[in-house]
Amino acid sequence: MGNPKAFLTVPRQSAGYRPIHERIADFGEVEQTLNTGDRKLQASRCMDCGVPFCHWACPLGNRPPEFQDALFKGHWREAYQILTATNDFPEFTGRICPALCEKSCVLKLAIDAPVTIREDECAVIESAFREGWVQPQTYPRLGKKVGVVGSGPAGLSAAASLNRLGYDVTVFEKEEQVGGLLRYGIPNFKLQKTVIDRRLRVMEAEGIRFVTSSPIDPKKLPEGFDAWCLCTGTPTPRNLDIPGRELSGIHFALDYLSQQNKVLAGKEFKDKERITAHGKHVLVIGGGDTGSDCIGTANRQGAASVMQIEIMPKPPVGCNPQTPWPAFPRVFKTTSSHEEGCERRWNLASLRFIGTKDGKVHGVEVETVEWEPAADGGRPKMKPTGKKETLQADLVLLAMGFLKPEHPGLPENVVVAGDALSGPSLVVRCIADGRRAAEDIHRMLSEK
Ligand SMILES: Cc1cc2nc3c(=O)[nH]c(=O)nc-3n(C[C@H](O)[C@H](O)[C@H](O)COP(=O)(O)OP(=O)(O)OC[C@H]3O[C@@H](n4cnc5c(N)ncnc54)[C@H](O)[C@@H]3O)c2cc1C
Ligand code: SF4
């Protein structure tokens, strides 16, 4: 701990977002960066707590106090080494992790101003790339082959760990490009795809093979591999099966988001296939982060209006007694996309889609609902109120989550990881799970 009193004198300073009028005109990353001096000052605020709850909260077991200390002292390379001992991809988590660590920081509890751990993490890895410290490594080979199905954060993390352990790794991906939801879900304004490409170049130089446009049937795995890691994510979005669902203009959020990412990567779509919010009244059904990404995308495409509705009540603002510190707080959240313009409403159940004569959606009938707490403390019970209204919408985006997949009857040498195992989750959890899966495969093959 470099400066034991910094937390008393240095206020928290986030780099913040680019101004709204500027950022909604492009798909570049919205987050800015601090200069080196301010970044070191932010790192100095870490109190090096006896029990580092940040470390406990991070699914990867990152060691924030150690790398904050190195950063404060200007030992950037040491900070990079500490960080990458636990995290293979700090450039992803440094940009898009919801920073579970910061919610558990003692300065969050004390003054609601945690150490800027996530941004510091991003600054450290960016300096490492800039300085040329991120170089391909060579590891002793074991002469065994492992196949990884799916190239999202779980697959990439499993591949990196298995390669480090000495296995010859081939990653099979059904899409044209590697990255999973990092590439085809998360919008560019949160994560530029060049960040993924930069990491892939290092992984390929380390000997990991990527085979794209190659869907693999888990029931008919190719011969010649000692083990497999299945990281196929959560392919099935939750549907809203209400009258009018067949109308045109109603899309799953991921179809919409992935198409926009593909367009930005240079892919062309015919007019009739293109899903765009330009000039439209957009209704996003689902109040979570995927919905928020749809809002940011719709505003950049030039939507006439954007509304996000959610069936559940508005979460508590500030703190939630049901999720006390150091747990991750389930509280009202305003993202950069919300700031860019949208109306948000809660307690609305969708009853039916309303269409024009030529089969296009132009509204959704909704009903206000109330929620009664369950006597046993379980899921609250929904009570319709009879108060109905029609919301105007000529583009409806369904962002209600994904179904947890099942994997019956897999052979013994197959280990499942990431969202494919847990259901919809977070990038940081998937990176952690990819590491766990690699260890499991290593143990299994070593015992053999
Ligand atoms: C829109 C959106 C925004 C998100 N934003 C964030 C965020 O900001 N921060 C955060 O932490 N988390 C976020 N998440 C969640 C996060 O992206 C996921 O939890 C994570 O990407 C899951 O990683 P994964 O590797 O398990 O699966 P995925 O990323 O889904 O990757 C699975 C891969 O497997 C491939 N695949 C599937 N079946 C086959 C097959 N048979 N053969 C070959 N390949 C196959 C798929 O094409 C895909 O590339 C977001 C999710 C969405 C949908
Ligand atoms: S990966 Fe996420 S939770 Fe872990 S230290 Fe980084 S920002 Fe915090």
Coordinates of C-alpha atoms and ligand atoms in Angstrom, one line a residue:
M1 CA 0.0 0.0 0.0
G2 CA 1.8 3.1 -1.3
N3 CA -0.1 5.9 0.3
P4 CA -2.0 5.0 3.4
K5 CA -4.0 8.2 3.6
A6 CA -4.9 8.7 -0.1
F7 CA -8.4 7.4 0.4
L8 CA -9.0 10.3 2.7
T9 CA -7.7 13.0 0.3
V10 CA -8.2 11.7 -3.2
P11 CA -11.8 11.6 -4.5
R12 CA -12.9 8.8 -6.8
Q13 CA -12.6 9.9 -10.4
S14 CA -14.0 7.9 -13.2
A15 CA -12.9 8.6 -16.8
G16 CA -16.5 9.0 -17.7
Y17 CA -18.1 8.7 -21.1
R18 CA -17.7 10.8 -24.2
P19 CA -20.3 13.6 -24.5
I20 CA -23.7 12.2 -25.6
H21 CA -24.1 14.4 -28.8
E22 CA -20.7 13.1 -29.9
R23 CA -20.9 9.4 -29.0
I24 CA -24.4 8.7 -30.5
A25 CA -23.1 9.7 -33.9
D26 CA -20.8 6.7 -34.1
F27 CA -20.2 3.2 -32.7
G28 CA -16.9 3.9 -31.1
E29 CA -16.3 3.0 -27.5
V30 CA -18.2 5.4 -25.2
E31 CA -15.7 5.2 -22.3
Q32 CA -12.8 7.6 -22.0
T33 CA -9.4 7.1 -20.3
L34 CA -7.6 9.1 -17.5
N35 CA -4.1 10.4 -18.0
T36 CA -1.3 8.3 -16.3
G37 CA -0.9 10.7 -13.3
D38 CA -4.6 10.6 -12.5
R39 CA -4.7 6.9 -13.0
K40 CA -1.9 6.4 -10.5
L41 CA -3.7 8.7 -8.0
Q42 CA -6.9 6.6 -8.4
A43 CA -4.8 3.4 -7.7
S44 CA -3.4 5.1 -4.5
R45 CA -6.9 5.1 -3.0
C46 CA -6.8 1.4 -2.4
M47 CA -6.6 0.8 1.4
D48 CA -5.1 -2.7 1.1
C49 CA -7.8 -4.0 3.4
G50 CA -6.9 -6.9 5.7
V51 CA -9.7 -8.9 4.2
P52 CA -9.8 -7.8 0.5
F53 CA -13.5 -8.2 -0.4
C54 CA -12.8 -7.1 -3.9
H55 CA -10.6 -10.2 -4.4
W56 CA -13.4 -12.3 -2.8
A57 CA -16.0 -10.8 -5.2
C58 CA -14.1 -11.2 -8.4
P59 CA -15.0 -14.6 -10.0
L60 CA -11.5 -14.8 -11.3
G61 CA -9.9 -14.2 -7.9
N62 CA -8.1 -11.1 -9.3
R63 CA -5.9 -9.4 -6.7
P64 CA -6.8 -5.7 -6.9
P65 CA -4.9 -4.5 -3.8
E66 CA -1.6 -5.9 -5.3
F67 CA -2.0 -4.4 -8.7
Q68 CA -3.3 -1.1 -7.4
D69 CA -0.1 -0.9 -5.3
A70 CA 2.1 -1.6 -8.3
L71 CA 0.2 0.8 -10.4
F72 CA 0.4 3.6 -7.8
K73 CA 4.2 3.1 -7.7
G74 CA 4.4 3.3 -11.5
H75 CA 5.4 -0.3 -11.7
W76 CA 3.1 -0.9 -14.7
R77 CA 4.8 -4.2 -15.9
E78 CA 4.5 -5.7 -12.4
A79 CA 0.8 -4.6 -12.3
Y80 CA 0.4 -6.4 -15.6
Q81 CA 2.0 -9.6 -14.3
I82 CA -0.2 -9.6 -11.2
L83 CA -3.3 -9.0 -13.2
T84 CA -2.6 -11.7 -15.8
A85 CA -1.7 -14.3 -13.2
T86 CA -5.5 -14.7 -12.7
N87 CA -7.1 -13.1 -15.8
D88 CA -6.3 -14.1 -19.4
F89 CA -8.3 -11.2 -20.9
P90 CA -8.2 -8.0 -18.7
E91 CA -8.9 -6.0 -21.9
F92 CA -12.4 -7.6 -22.0
T93 CA -13.2 -7.4 -18.3
G94 CA -11.5 -4.0 -18.0
R95 CA -14.1 -2.7 -20.5
I96 CA -17.3 -4.6 -19.9
C97 CA -17.2 -6.2 -16.4
P98 CA -19.9 -5.0 -14.1
A99 CA -17.1 -4.8 -11.6
L100 CA -18.4 -7.0 -8.8
C101 CA -15.1 -6.1 -7.0
E102 CA -16.0 -2.5 -6.8
K103 CA -19.4 -3.2 -5.3
S104 CA -17.6 -5.1 -2.5
C105 CA -14.8 -2.5 -2.0
V106 CA -14.8 -1.2 1.6
L107 CA -14.8 2.4 0.2
K108 CA -18.1 1.5 -1.5
L109 CA -19.5 0.6 2.0
A110 CA -17.9 3.6 3.7
I111 CA -18.4 6.5 1.3
D112 CA -20.1 5.0 -1.8
A113 CA -16.9 5.7 -3.8
P114 CA -15.0 2.5 -4.5
V115 CA -11.6 2.3 -6.0
T116 CA -11.8 2.4 -9.8
I117 CA -10.6 -1.2 -10.1
R118 CA -12.1 -2.0 -13.5
E119 CA -10.8 1.1 -15.2
D120 CA -7.4 0.6 -13.5
E121 CA -7.4 -3.0 -14.9
C122 CA -8.1 -1.7 -18.4
A123 CA -5.3 0.9 -18.1
V124 CA -2.8 -1.7 -17.0
I125 CA -3.5 -4.1 -19.9
E126 CA -3.6 -1.3 -22.5
S127 CA -0.2 -0.1 -21.3
A128 CA 1.1 -3.7 -21.6
F129 CA -0.1 -3.9 -25.2
R130 CA 1.3 -0.5 -25.9
E131 CA 4.7 -1.3 -24.4
G132 CA 4.9 -4.7 -26.2
W133 CA 4.8 -6.8 -23.1
V134 CA 2.0 -9.0 -24.3
Q135 CA 4.0 -11.5 -26.4
P136 CA 3.2 -15.1 -27.4
Q137 CA 4.7 -17.6 -25.0
T138 CA 5.8 -21.2 -25.7
Y139 CA 4.9 -24.0 -23.3
P140 CA 6.2 -27.6 -23.1
R141 CA 3.9 -29.9 -25.2
L142 CA 2.2 -33.0 -23.7
G143 CA 1.4 -34.5 -27.1
K144 CA -2.4 -34.6 -26.4
K145 CA -5.2 -32.9 -28.3
V146 CA -8.2 -31.1 -26.9
G147 CA -11.0 -29.6 -29.0
V148 CA -13.0 -26.6 -27.8
V149 CA -16.5 -26.0 -29.3
G150 CA -17.4 -22.3 -29.2
S151 CA -15.2 -19.3 -29.1
G152 CA -16.9 -17.0 -26.6
P153 CA -15.1 -15.9 -23.5
A154 CA -15.4 -19.4 -21.9
G155 CA -14.0 -21.2 -25.0
L156 CA -11.2 -18.6 -25.4
S157 CA -10.3 -18.9 -21.7
A158 CA -10.4 -22.7 -21.8
A159 CA -8.2 -22.7 -24.9
A160 CA -5.7 -20.3 -23.4
S161 CA -5.4 -22.4 -20.2
L162 CA -5.2 -25.7 -22.0
N163 CA -2.5 -24.4 -24.3
R164 CA -0.5 -23.2 -21.3
L165 CA -0.9 -26.6 -19.7
G166 CA 0.7 -28.1 -22.8
Y167 CA -2.3 -29.4 -24.9
D168 CA -2.6 -28.9 -28.6
V169 CA -5.9 -26.9 -28.8
T170 CA -8.3 -26.5 -31.7
V171 CA -11.2 -24.2 -31.3
F172 CA -14.2 -24.8 -33.5
E173 CA -16.6 -22.0 -34.1
K174 CA -19.9 -22.1 -36.1
E175 CA -19.8 -18.4 -37.0
E176 CA -17.6 -16.8 -39.5
Q177 CA -15.5 -15.0 -36.8
V178 CA -14.2 -15.9 -33.4
G179 CA -15.5 -14.3 -30.2
G180 CA -19.0 -15.5 -29.4
L181 CA -21.1 -12.8 -27.7
L182 CA -18.0 -10.6 -27.4
R183 CA -18.1 -10.3 -31.2
Y184 CA -21.8 -10.8 -32.1
G185 CA -23.7 -9.7 -29.0
I186 CA -21.9 -6.9 -27.2
P187 CA -22.1 -3.7 -29.2
N188 CA -19.0 -2.0 -30.5
F189 CA -19.7 1.1 -28.4
K190 CA -18.9 -1.1 -25.3
L191 CA -16.2 -3.3 -26.9
Q192 CA -14.4 -2.5 -30.1
K193 CA -13.8 -5.8 -32.0
T194 CA -10.2 -4.8 -32.7
V195 CA -9.6 -5.6 -29.0
I196 CA -10.7 -9.2 -29.7
D197 CA -8.6 -9.4 -32.9
R198 CA -5.5 -8.2 -31.1
R199 CA -5.8 -11.0 -28.5
L200 CA -6.5 -13.6 -31.1
R201 CA -3.3 -12.8 -32.9
V202 CA -1.4 -13.6 -29.7
M203 CA -3.3 -16.8 -29.1
E204 CA -2.7 -18.0 -32.7
A205 CA 1.0 -17.2 -32.4
E206 CA 1.0 -19.4 -29.3
G207 CA -0.2 -22.3 -31.4
I208 CA -4.0 -22.4 -30.8
R209 CA -5.9 -23.3 -34.0
F210 CA -9.2 -21.6 -34.8
V211 CA -11.5 -23.2 -37.2
T212 CA -14.5 -20.9 -38.1
S213 CA -17.7 -21.6 -40.0
S214 CA -17.6 -25.1 -38.4
P215 CA -20.7 -26.1 -36.4
I216 CA -19.9 -29.2 -34.3
D217 CA -22.6 -31.6 -33.3
P218 CA -21.8 -32.5 -29.6
K219 CA -23.3 -36.0 -30.2
K220 CA -20.9 -36.6 -33.2
L221 CA -17.6 -35.1 -32.0
P222 CA -14.8 -35.5 -34.5
E223 CA -12.2 -38.3 -33.9
G224 CA -8.7 -37.7 -32.9
F225 CA -9.1 -35.6 -29.7
D226 CA -8.3 -36.8 -26.2
A227 CA -10.9 -34.5 -24.6
W228 CA -13.4 -31.8 -25.5
C229 CA -14.6 -28.6 -23.8
L230 CA -18.1 -27.6 -24.8
C231 CA -18.6 -23.8 -24.6
T232 CA -21.6 -23.3 -26.8
G233 CA -23.3 -20.5 -24.8
T234 CA -27.1 -20.1 -24.6
P235 CA -28.4 -20.2 -28.1
T236 CA -32.2 -20.0 -27.4
P237 CA -33.7 -16.6 -26.5
R238 CA -36.8 -16.5 -24.4
N239 CA -39.8 -15.9 -26.6
L240 CA -42.9 -13.8 -26.0
D241 CA -45.7 -16.1 -27.3
I242 CA -48.6 -13.7 -27.4
P243 CA -51.1 -12.9 -30.2
G244 CA -49.6 -11.1 -33.1
R245 CA -46.1 -12.6 -32.6
E246 CA -46.0 -13.5 -36.3
L247 CA -46.2 -9.8 -37.4
S248 CA -43.1 -8.3 -39.1
G249 CA -41.0 -5.9 -37.2
I250 CA -40.7 -8.1 -34.1
H251 CA -37.2 -9.5 -33.5
F252 CA -35.1 -11.1 -30.9
A253 CA -32.6 -8.6 -29.4
L254 CA -29.6 -10.7 -30.3
D255 CA -30.6 -11.0 -34.0
Y256 CA -30.8 -7.2 -34.0
L257 CA -27.5 -6.6 -32.1
S258 CA -25.5 -9.2 -34.0
Q259 CA -26.6 -7.9 -37.4
Q260 CA -25.4 -4.4 -36.4
N261 CA -22.0 -5.7 -35.3
K262 CA -21.7 -7.6 -38.6
V263 CA -22.6 -4.5 -40.6
L264 CA -19.9 -2.6 -38.7
A265 CA -17.5 -5.4 -39.6
G266 CA -18.3 -4.9 -43.3
K267 CA -20.9 -7.5 -44.0
E268 CA -23.8 -6.5 -46.3
F269 CA -27.4 -7.4 -45.9
K270 CA -30.3 -7.1 -48.4
D271 CA -32.8 -4.4 -47.5
K272 CA -35.5 -6.9 -46.6
E273 CA -33.1 -8.7 -44.2
R274 CA -31.8 -5.5 -42.6
I275 CA -33.2 -4.7 -39.1
T276 CA -32.9 -1.0 -38.5
A277 CA -34.4 1.4 -36.0
H278 CA -34.0 4.4 -38.4
G279 CA -37.0 6.7 -38.1
K280 CA -38.9 4.1 -36.1
H281 CA -40.6 4.0 -32.7
V282 CA -38.7 1.3 -30.9
L283 CA -40.1 -0.7 -28.0
V284 CA -37.6 -2.9 -26.1
I285 CA -39.3 -5.6 -24.1
G286 CA -37.0 -6.6 -21.2
G287 CA -35.4 -4.3 -18.7
G288 CA -31.9 -5.8 -18.5
D289 CA -28.5 -5.2 -20.0
T290 CA -29.3 -6.8 -23.4
G291 CA -32.2 -4.4 -23.6
S292 CA -29.9 -1.5 -22.7
D293 CA -27.6 -2.5 -25.6
C294 CA -30.6 -2.4 -27.9
I295 CA -31.4 1.2 -26.8
G296 CA -27.8 2.4 -27.5
T297 CA -27.9 0.7 -30.9
A298 CA -31.4 2.1 -31.8
N299 CA -30.3 5.6 -30.9
R300 CA -27.2 5.3 -33.1
Q301 CA -29.3 4.1 -36.0
G302 CA -31.6 7.2 -35.7
A303 CA -34.7 5.9 -34.0
A304 CA -37.7 8.3 -33.7
S305 CA -38.2 7.2 -30.1
V306 CA -37.1 4.4 -27.8
M307 CA -39.0 2.9 -24.9
Q308 CA -37.9 0.0 -22.6
I309 CA -40.5 -1.9 -20.6
E310 CA -40.1 -4.4 -17.9
I311 CA -42.6 -6.7 -16.2
M312 CA -41.0 -6.6 -12.8
P313 CA -41.1 -3.5 -10.5
K314 CA -38.5 -0.8 -10.6
P315 CA -35.5 -1.9 -8.5
P316 CA -34.7 0.1 -5.4
V317 CA -32.6 3.2 -6.0
G318 CA -29.2 3.4 -4.1
C319 CA -29.2 0.4 -1.9
N320 CA -31.3 -2.7 -1.5
P321 CA -31.7 -4.3 1.9
Q322 CA -32.1 -7.7 0.2
T323 CA -28.6 -7.5 -1.2
P324 CA -26.5 -5.8 1.4
W325 CA -22.8 -5.1 1.0
P326 CA -20.6 -6.9 0.1
A327 CA -23.1 -8.7 -2.1
F328 CA -23.7 -7.4 -5.7
P329 CA -26.5 -4.9 -5.2
R330 CA -29.7 -5.5 -7.2
V331 CA -30.5 -1.8 -7.6
F332 CA -31.7 0.6 -10.2
K333 CA -29.0 1.1 -12.8
T334 CA -28.6 3.8 -15.5
T335 CA -26.3 2.8 -18.3
S336 CA -24.6 5.0 -20.9
S337 CA -27.3 3.9 -23.3
H338 CA -30.1 4.9 -21.0
E339 CA -28.4 8.4 -20.7
E340 CA -28.5 8.7 -24.5
G341 CA -32.3 8.9 -24.5
C342 CA -35.1 6.5 -23.8
E343 CA -38.3 6.2 -21.7
R344 CA -38.3 3.4 -19.1
R345 CA -41.3 1.8 -17.6
W346 CA -41.9 -1.0 -15.1
N347 CA -44.7 -3.3 -14.0
L348 CA -46.0 -3.7 -17.6
A349 CA -47.1 -7.1 -18.9
S350 CA -47.4 -7.4 -22.7
L351 CA -50.8 -8.8 -23.8
R352 CA -50.7 -8.7 -27.6
F353 CA -49.0 -7.2 -30.6
I354 CA -51.2 -5.0 -32.8
G355 CA -50.5 -4.9 -36.5
T356 CA -51.4 -3.0 -39.7
K357 CA -53.4 -4.6 -42.5
D358 CA -50.2 -5.5 -44.3
G359 CA -48.9 -7.5 -41.3
K360 CA -46.5 -5.0 -39.7
V361 CA -46.4 -4.4 -36.0
H362 CA -47.4 -0.9 -35.0
G363 CA -48.2 -1.3 -31.3
V364 CA -48.3 -3.5 -28.2
E365 CA -51.1 -3.7 -25.8
V366 CA -49.8 -3.8 -22.2
E367 CA -51.4 -4.1 -18.8
T368 CA -50.1 -2.7 -15.6
V369 CA -49.4 -5.4 -13.0
E370 CA -48.6 -5.4 -9.3
W371 CA -46.4 -7.9 -7.4
E372 CA -47.4 -9.5 -4.1
P373 CA -44.5 -10.8 -2.0
A374 CA -44.7 -14.6 -1.6
A375 CA -45.4 -15.7 2.0
D376 CA -42.4 -18.2 1.8
G377 CA -40.0 -15.5 0.6
G378 CA -39.9 -17.0 -2.9
R379 CA -40.8 -15.4 -6.3
P380 CA -43.5 -12.7 -5.8
K381 CA -46.9 -13.3 -7.3
M382 CA -48.1 -11.2 -10.3
K383 CA -51.5 -9.5 -10.0
P384 CA -53.1 -8.0 -13.2
T385 CA -54.8 -4.7 -12.5
G386 CA -57.0 -4.5 -15.6
K387 CA -55.4 -1.1 -16.5
K388 CA -54.6 -1.5 -20.2
E389 CA -53.0 0.8 -22.8
T390 CA -51.4 0.6 -26.2
L391 CA -47.8 1.6 -26.7
Q392 CA -46.8 2.7 -30.2
A393 CA -44.1 0.6 -31.8
D394 CA -43.0 -0.2 -35.3
L395 CA -39.9 -2.1 -34.2
V396 CA -40.2 -4.4 -31.2
L397 CA -37.0 -6.0 -29.7
L398 CA -37.4 -9.0 -27.4
A399 CA -34.7 -8.9 -24.7
M400 CA -36.1 -11.2 -22.1
G401 CA -33.0 -13.4 -21.6
F402 CA -32.0 -16.9 -22.8
L403 CA -32.9 -20.4 -21.8
K404 CA -30.5 -22.5 -19.9
P405 CA -29.4 -25.3 -22.2
E406 CA -29.2 -29.0 -21.3
H407 CA -26.6 -31.5 -22.4
P408 CA -27.9 -35.0 -21.9
G409 CA -25.7 -38.0 -22.6
L410 CA -22.4 -36.4 -23.3
P411 CA -19.3 -38.7 -23.4
E412 CA -17.1 -38.9 -20.4
N413 CA -14.3 -36.9 -22.0
V414 CA -16.5 -33.8 -22.5
V415 CA -16.5 -30.9 -20.0
V416 CA -19.1 -28.2 -20.3
A417 CA -18.2 -24.5 -19.4
G418 CA -19.5 -21.0 -19.5
D419 CA -23.1 -20.0 -20.2
A420 CA -23.6 -23.5 -21.7
L421 CA -23.3 -24.8 -18.2
S422 CA -24.6 -22.0 -16.0
G423 CA -27.2 -20.3 -18.2
P424 CA -26.9 -16.6 -19.0
S425 CA -24.1 -15.1 -17.0
L426 CA -21.2 -12.6 -17.3
V427 CA -18.0 -12.5 -19.3
V428 CA -15.9 -12.6 -16.1
R429 CA -17.7 -15.7 -14.9
C430 CA -17.2 -17.4 -18.2
I431 CA -13.5 -16.6 -18.3
A432 CA -13.2 -18.1 -14.8
D433 CA -15.2 -21.1 -15.8
G434 CA -13.1 -21.7 -18.9
R435 CA -10.1 -21.9 -16.5
R436 CA -11.9 -24.3 -14.2
A437 CA -12.9 -26.5 -17.2
A438 CA -9.3 -26.6 -18.4
E439 CA -8.1 -27.7 -15.0
D440 CA -10.8 -30.4 -14.9
I441 CA -9.7 -31.7 -18.4
H442 CA -6.1 -31.7 -17.3
R443 CA -6.9 -33.7 -14.1
M444 CA -9.0 -36.1 -16.1
L445 CA -6.3 -36.7 -18.8
S446 CA -3.5 -36.8 -16.2
E447 CA -5.3 -39.5 -14.2
K448 CA -5.8 -41.5 -17.4
Ligands
LIG1 C1 -26.3 -8.4 -25.8 C2 -25.5 -8.9 -24.7 C3 -24.7 -8.1 -24.0 C4 -23.9 -8.5 -22.9 N1 -23.1 -7.6 -22.3 C5 -22.3 -8.1 -21.3 C6 -21.5 -7.2 -20.6 O1 -21.4 -6.0 -20.9 N2 -20.7 -7.7 -19.6 C7 -20.7 -9.0 -19.3 O2 -19.9 -9.4 -18.4 N3 -21.5 -9.9 -19.9 C8 -22.3 -9.4 -20.9 N4 -23.1 -10.3 -21.5 C9 -23.1 -11.8 -21.2 C10 -21.9 -12.4 -21.8 O3 -21.7 -12.0 -23.1 C11 -22.0 -13.9 -21.8 O4 -22.2 -14.3 -20.5 C12 -20.8 -14.6 -22.3 O5 -20.4 -14.1 -23.6 C13 -21.0 -16.1 -22.4 O6 -19.8 -16.7 -22.9 P1 -19.7 -18.2 -23.5 O7 -18.3 -18.4 -23.9 O8 -20.2 -19.1 -22.5 O9 -20.7 -18.2 -24.7 P2 -20.9 -17.3 -26.0 O10 -20.2 -16.0 -25.8 O11 -22.4 -17.3 -26.2 O12 -20.1 -18.1 -27.1 C14 -20.6 -19.3 -27.5 C15 -20.0 -19.6 -28.9 O13 -20.3 -21.0 -29.2 C16 -20.6 -21.0 -30.6 N5 -21.3 -22.2 -30.9 C17 -22.5 -22.6 -30.4 N6 -22.8 -23.8 -30.8 C18 -21.8 -24.3 -31.6 C19 -21.6 -25.5 -32.3 N7 -22.4 -26.5 -32.3 N8 -20.4 -25.6 -33.0 C20 -19.5 -24.6 -33.0 N9 -19.7 -23.4 -32.3 C21 -20.8 -23.2 -31.6 C22 -21.4 -19.7 -30.8 O14 -21.5 -19.4 -32.2 C23 -20.6 -18.8 -30.0 O15 -19.6 -18.2 -30.7 C24 -23.9 -9.9 -22.6 C25 -24.8 -10.8 -23.3 C26 -25.5 -10.3 -24.3 C27 -26.4 -11.3 -25.0
SF4_2 S1 -12.6 -9.0 -13.6 FE1 -14.4 -7.7 -13.0 S2 -14.8 -8.3 -10.8 FE2 -12.7 -9.0 -11.4 S3 -11.3 -7.4 -10.7 FE3 -11.8 -7.0 -12.9 S4 -13.5 -5.6 -12.9 FE4 -13.4 -6.5 -10.8

